C-alpha positions as a printed Julia matrix, in Angstrom:
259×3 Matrix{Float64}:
 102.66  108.98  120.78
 103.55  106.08  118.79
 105.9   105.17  116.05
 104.05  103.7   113.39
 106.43  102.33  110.62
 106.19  101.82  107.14
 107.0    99.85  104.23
 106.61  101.5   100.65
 106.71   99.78   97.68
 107.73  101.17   94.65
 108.42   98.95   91.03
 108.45   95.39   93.25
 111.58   97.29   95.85
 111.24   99.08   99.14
 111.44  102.42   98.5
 111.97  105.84  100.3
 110.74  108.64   97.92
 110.66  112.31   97.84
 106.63  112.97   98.19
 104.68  114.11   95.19
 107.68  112.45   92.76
 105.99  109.66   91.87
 104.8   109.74   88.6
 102.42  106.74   86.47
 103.74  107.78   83.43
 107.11  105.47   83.24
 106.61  104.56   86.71
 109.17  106.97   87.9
 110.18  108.16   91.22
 113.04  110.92   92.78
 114.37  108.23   94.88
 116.36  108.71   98.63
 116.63  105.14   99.31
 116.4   101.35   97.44
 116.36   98.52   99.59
 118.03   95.4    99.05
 115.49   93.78  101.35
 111.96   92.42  100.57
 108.94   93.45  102.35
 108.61   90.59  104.49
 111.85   91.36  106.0
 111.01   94.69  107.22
 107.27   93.53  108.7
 109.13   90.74  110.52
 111.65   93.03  111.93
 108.64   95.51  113.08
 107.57   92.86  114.57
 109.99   91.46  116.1
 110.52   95.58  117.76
 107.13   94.88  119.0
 105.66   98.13  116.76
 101.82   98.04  115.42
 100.12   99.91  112.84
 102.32  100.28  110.5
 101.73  100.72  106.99
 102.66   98.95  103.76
 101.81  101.24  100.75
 101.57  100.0    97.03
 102.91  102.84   94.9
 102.31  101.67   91.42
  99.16  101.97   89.89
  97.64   98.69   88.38
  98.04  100.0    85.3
 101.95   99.63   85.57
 104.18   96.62   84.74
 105.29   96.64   87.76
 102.25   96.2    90.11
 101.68   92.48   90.15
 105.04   92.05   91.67
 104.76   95.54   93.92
 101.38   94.01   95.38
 103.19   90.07   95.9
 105.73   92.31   97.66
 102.94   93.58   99.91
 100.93   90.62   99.98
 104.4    88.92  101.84
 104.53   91.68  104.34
 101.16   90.71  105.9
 101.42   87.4   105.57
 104.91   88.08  107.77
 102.92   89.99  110.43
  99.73   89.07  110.51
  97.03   91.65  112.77
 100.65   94.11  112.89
 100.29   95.85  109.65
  97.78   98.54  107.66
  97.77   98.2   103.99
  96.98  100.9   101.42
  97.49  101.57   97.44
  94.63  100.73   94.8
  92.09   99.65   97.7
  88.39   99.38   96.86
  85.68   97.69   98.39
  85.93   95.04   95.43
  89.38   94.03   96.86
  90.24   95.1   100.16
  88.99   91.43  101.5
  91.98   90.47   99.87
  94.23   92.19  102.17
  92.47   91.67  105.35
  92.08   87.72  104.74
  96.2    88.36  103.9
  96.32   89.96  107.35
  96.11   93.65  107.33
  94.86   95.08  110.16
  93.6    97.67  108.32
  93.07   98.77  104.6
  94.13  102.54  103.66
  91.92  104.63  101.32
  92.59  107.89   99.55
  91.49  107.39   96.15
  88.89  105.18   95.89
  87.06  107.46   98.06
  87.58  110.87   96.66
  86.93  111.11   93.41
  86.17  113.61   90.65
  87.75  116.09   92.76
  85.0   115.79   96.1
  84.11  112.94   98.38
  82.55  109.71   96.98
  80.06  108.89   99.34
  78.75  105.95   97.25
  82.04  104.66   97.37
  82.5   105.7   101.2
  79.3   103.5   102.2
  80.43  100.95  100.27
  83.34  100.54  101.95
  82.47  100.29  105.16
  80.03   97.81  104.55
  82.51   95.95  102.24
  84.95   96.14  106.01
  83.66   97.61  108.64
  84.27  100.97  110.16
  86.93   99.58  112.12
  89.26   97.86  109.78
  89.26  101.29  107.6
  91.83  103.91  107.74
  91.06  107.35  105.93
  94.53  109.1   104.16
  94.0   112.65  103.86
  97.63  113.49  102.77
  97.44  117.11  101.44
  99.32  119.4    99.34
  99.54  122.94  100.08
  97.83  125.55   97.54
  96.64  129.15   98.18
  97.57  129.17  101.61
  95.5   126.26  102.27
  95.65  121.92  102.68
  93.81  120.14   99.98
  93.58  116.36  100.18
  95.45  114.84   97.21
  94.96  111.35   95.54
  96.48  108.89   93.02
 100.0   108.99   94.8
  99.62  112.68   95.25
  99.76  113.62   91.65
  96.18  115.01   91.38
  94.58  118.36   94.11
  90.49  117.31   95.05
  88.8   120.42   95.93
  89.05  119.5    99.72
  89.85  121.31  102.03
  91.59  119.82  104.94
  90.05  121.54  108.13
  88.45  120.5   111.43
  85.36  120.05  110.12
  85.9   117.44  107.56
  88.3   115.35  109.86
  85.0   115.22  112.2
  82.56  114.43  109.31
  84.85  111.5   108.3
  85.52  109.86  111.66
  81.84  108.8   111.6
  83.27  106.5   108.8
  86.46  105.39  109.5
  88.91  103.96  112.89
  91.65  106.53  111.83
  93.62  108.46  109.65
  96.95  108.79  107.83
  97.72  112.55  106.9
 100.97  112.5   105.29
 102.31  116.54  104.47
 103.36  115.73  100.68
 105.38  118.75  100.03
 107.71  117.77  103.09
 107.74  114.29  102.75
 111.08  112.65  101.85
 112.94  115.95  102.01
 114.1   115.65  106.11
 113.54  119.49  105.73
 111.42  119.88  108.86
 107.62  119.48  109.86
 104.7   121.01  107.84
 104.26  123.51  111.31
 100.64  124.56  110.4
  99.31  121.1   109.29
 100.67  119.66  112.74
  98.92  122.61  114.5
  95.61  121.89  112.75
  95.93  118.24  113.58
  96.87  119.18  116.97
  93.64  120.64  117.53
  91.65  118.13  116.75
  91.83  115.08  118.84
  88.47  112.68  118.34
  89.85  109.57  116.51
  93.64  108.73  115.96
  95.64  110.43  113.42
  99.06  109.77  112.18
 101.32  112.34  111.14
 104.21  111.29  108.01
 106.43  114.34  106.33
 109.69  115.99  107.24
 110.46  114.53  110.22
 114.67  115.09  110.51
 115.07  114.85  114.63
 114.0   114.53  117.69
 113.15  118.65  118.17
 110.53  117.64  115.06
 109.24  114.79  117.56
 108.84  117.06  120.52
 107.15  119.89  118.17
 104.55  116.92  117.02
 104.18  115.79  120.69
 104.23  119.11  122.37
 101.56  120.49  119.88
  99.0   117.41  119.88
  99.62  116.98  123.13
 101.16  113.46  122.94
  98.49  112.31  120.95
  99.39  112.45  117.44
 101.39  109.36  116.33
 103.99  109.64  113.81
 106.12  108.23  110.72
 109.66  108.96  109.75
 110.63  107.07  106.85
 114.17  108.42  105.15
 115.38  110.11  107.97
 116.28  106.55  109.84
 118.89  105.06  109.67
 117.23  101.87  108.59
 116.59  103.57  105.22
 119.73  105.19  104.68
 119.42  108.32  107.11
 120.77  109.41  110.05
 118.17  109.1   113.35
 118.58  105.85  115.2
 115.98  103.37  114.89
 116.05  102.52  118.19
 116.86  105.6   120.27
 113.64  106.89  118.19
 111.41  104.29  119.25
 112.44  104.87  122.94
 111.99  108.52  121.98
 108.38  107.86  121.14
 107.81  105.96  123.9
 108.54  108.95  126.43
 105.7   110.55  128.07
């Protein structure tokens, strides 16, 4: 299990955000934390802590005043930690060269690819020969509706008609090095784990997948461990203490680091 942290960006700031808040219109947000920091600062200090694969996510569409300085934010963060960091938000195969000449280890794609409501795989080809199969990261962050996990894109305002399920998560690792699965309904809230969406991922263990939503304390790390068997790597965002919460950033990476 790894800790894999991030760095959202939301109007040009680091953010931490209540999932699914985020809204284009007025570029608003329900917001848990505002950093005073830039974006280089935190991929230095990641660095410095010796953690990889990380992400830096744009949150503004480029439709918004504020994405020019949201993406310079980003753009600084690679730069700072060059190979260390995954980058996601507005990536197409037009511009995700961008990122990777800026550093990124990795590009992150949610919307680009599913579009219309189903998977684009016009657009899905043409990424991976725009980067390669190993430089791409799929993000199947889901909402819950009727009982089950849809895959949700534009910063989770908008259901496809995905279903997340075993099946699809082996269809798409054909394409892609790993994936990002963030539980939207939980995320932000440090209410607890989205228990049936860990289970399902837990299951399933034939490319990489990291895990983002809920996480409060260290019982939600062993529940994540104990059900993908040490294999699912996860992200805690407001709960640390490095973004206003209360879990040690430290004691959690040591926490991670136990087999």
């Amino acid at each position: 299990m790894e800790l894999r942290p991030c760095i959202d960006i939301h109007n040009g700031k680091v953010k931490q955000l209540v999932g699914g808040s985020v809204q284009d219109q007025g570029d608003s947000a329900r917001e848990n934390y505002v950093s005073d920091r830039g974006a280089a600062w935190y991929a230095e200090y990641f660095a410095q802590k010796g953690l990889r694969n990380g992400h830096v996510i744009l949150l503004n569409s480029r439709e918004s005043e504020f994405y020019e300085e949201t993406k310079r934010q980003a753009l600084e963060a690679l730069r700072a930690y060059p190979g260390g960091l995954q980058v996601g938000g507005g990536i197409t195969a037009d511009n995700a060269a961008e990122y990777l000449e800026a550093g990124a280890s990795h590009v992150i794609v949610t919307s680009y690819v599913f579009q219309n409501g189903t998977i684009s795989f016009e657009n899905l080809y043409r990424l991976v020969d725009s980067v390669g199969r190993s430089k791409l990261v799929l993000d199947l962050s889901c909402r819950k509706k009727d009982g089950k996990y849809y895959i949700v894109t534009d910063r989770w305002q908008r259901y496809t008609k995905v279903e997340l399920s075993a099946d699809i998560l082996t269809m798409l690792a054909s394409f892609c090095d790993e994936f990002l699965i963030h539980g939207v309904d939980v995320e932000g809230k440090r209410s607890g784990i989205e228990e049936e969406l860990i289970e399902l991922l837990g299951s399933w263990h034939q490319a990489p997948v990291t895990y983002a939503g809920g996480i409060r304390s260290f019982e939600d790390i062993d529940r994540i461990r104990e059900a993908g068997g040490g294999r699912i790597n996860i992200t805690i965002g407001s709960a640390l203490d490095l973004y206003g919460g209360s879990l040690p950033f430290g004691k959690v990476i040591d926490y991670c680091l136990k087999t």
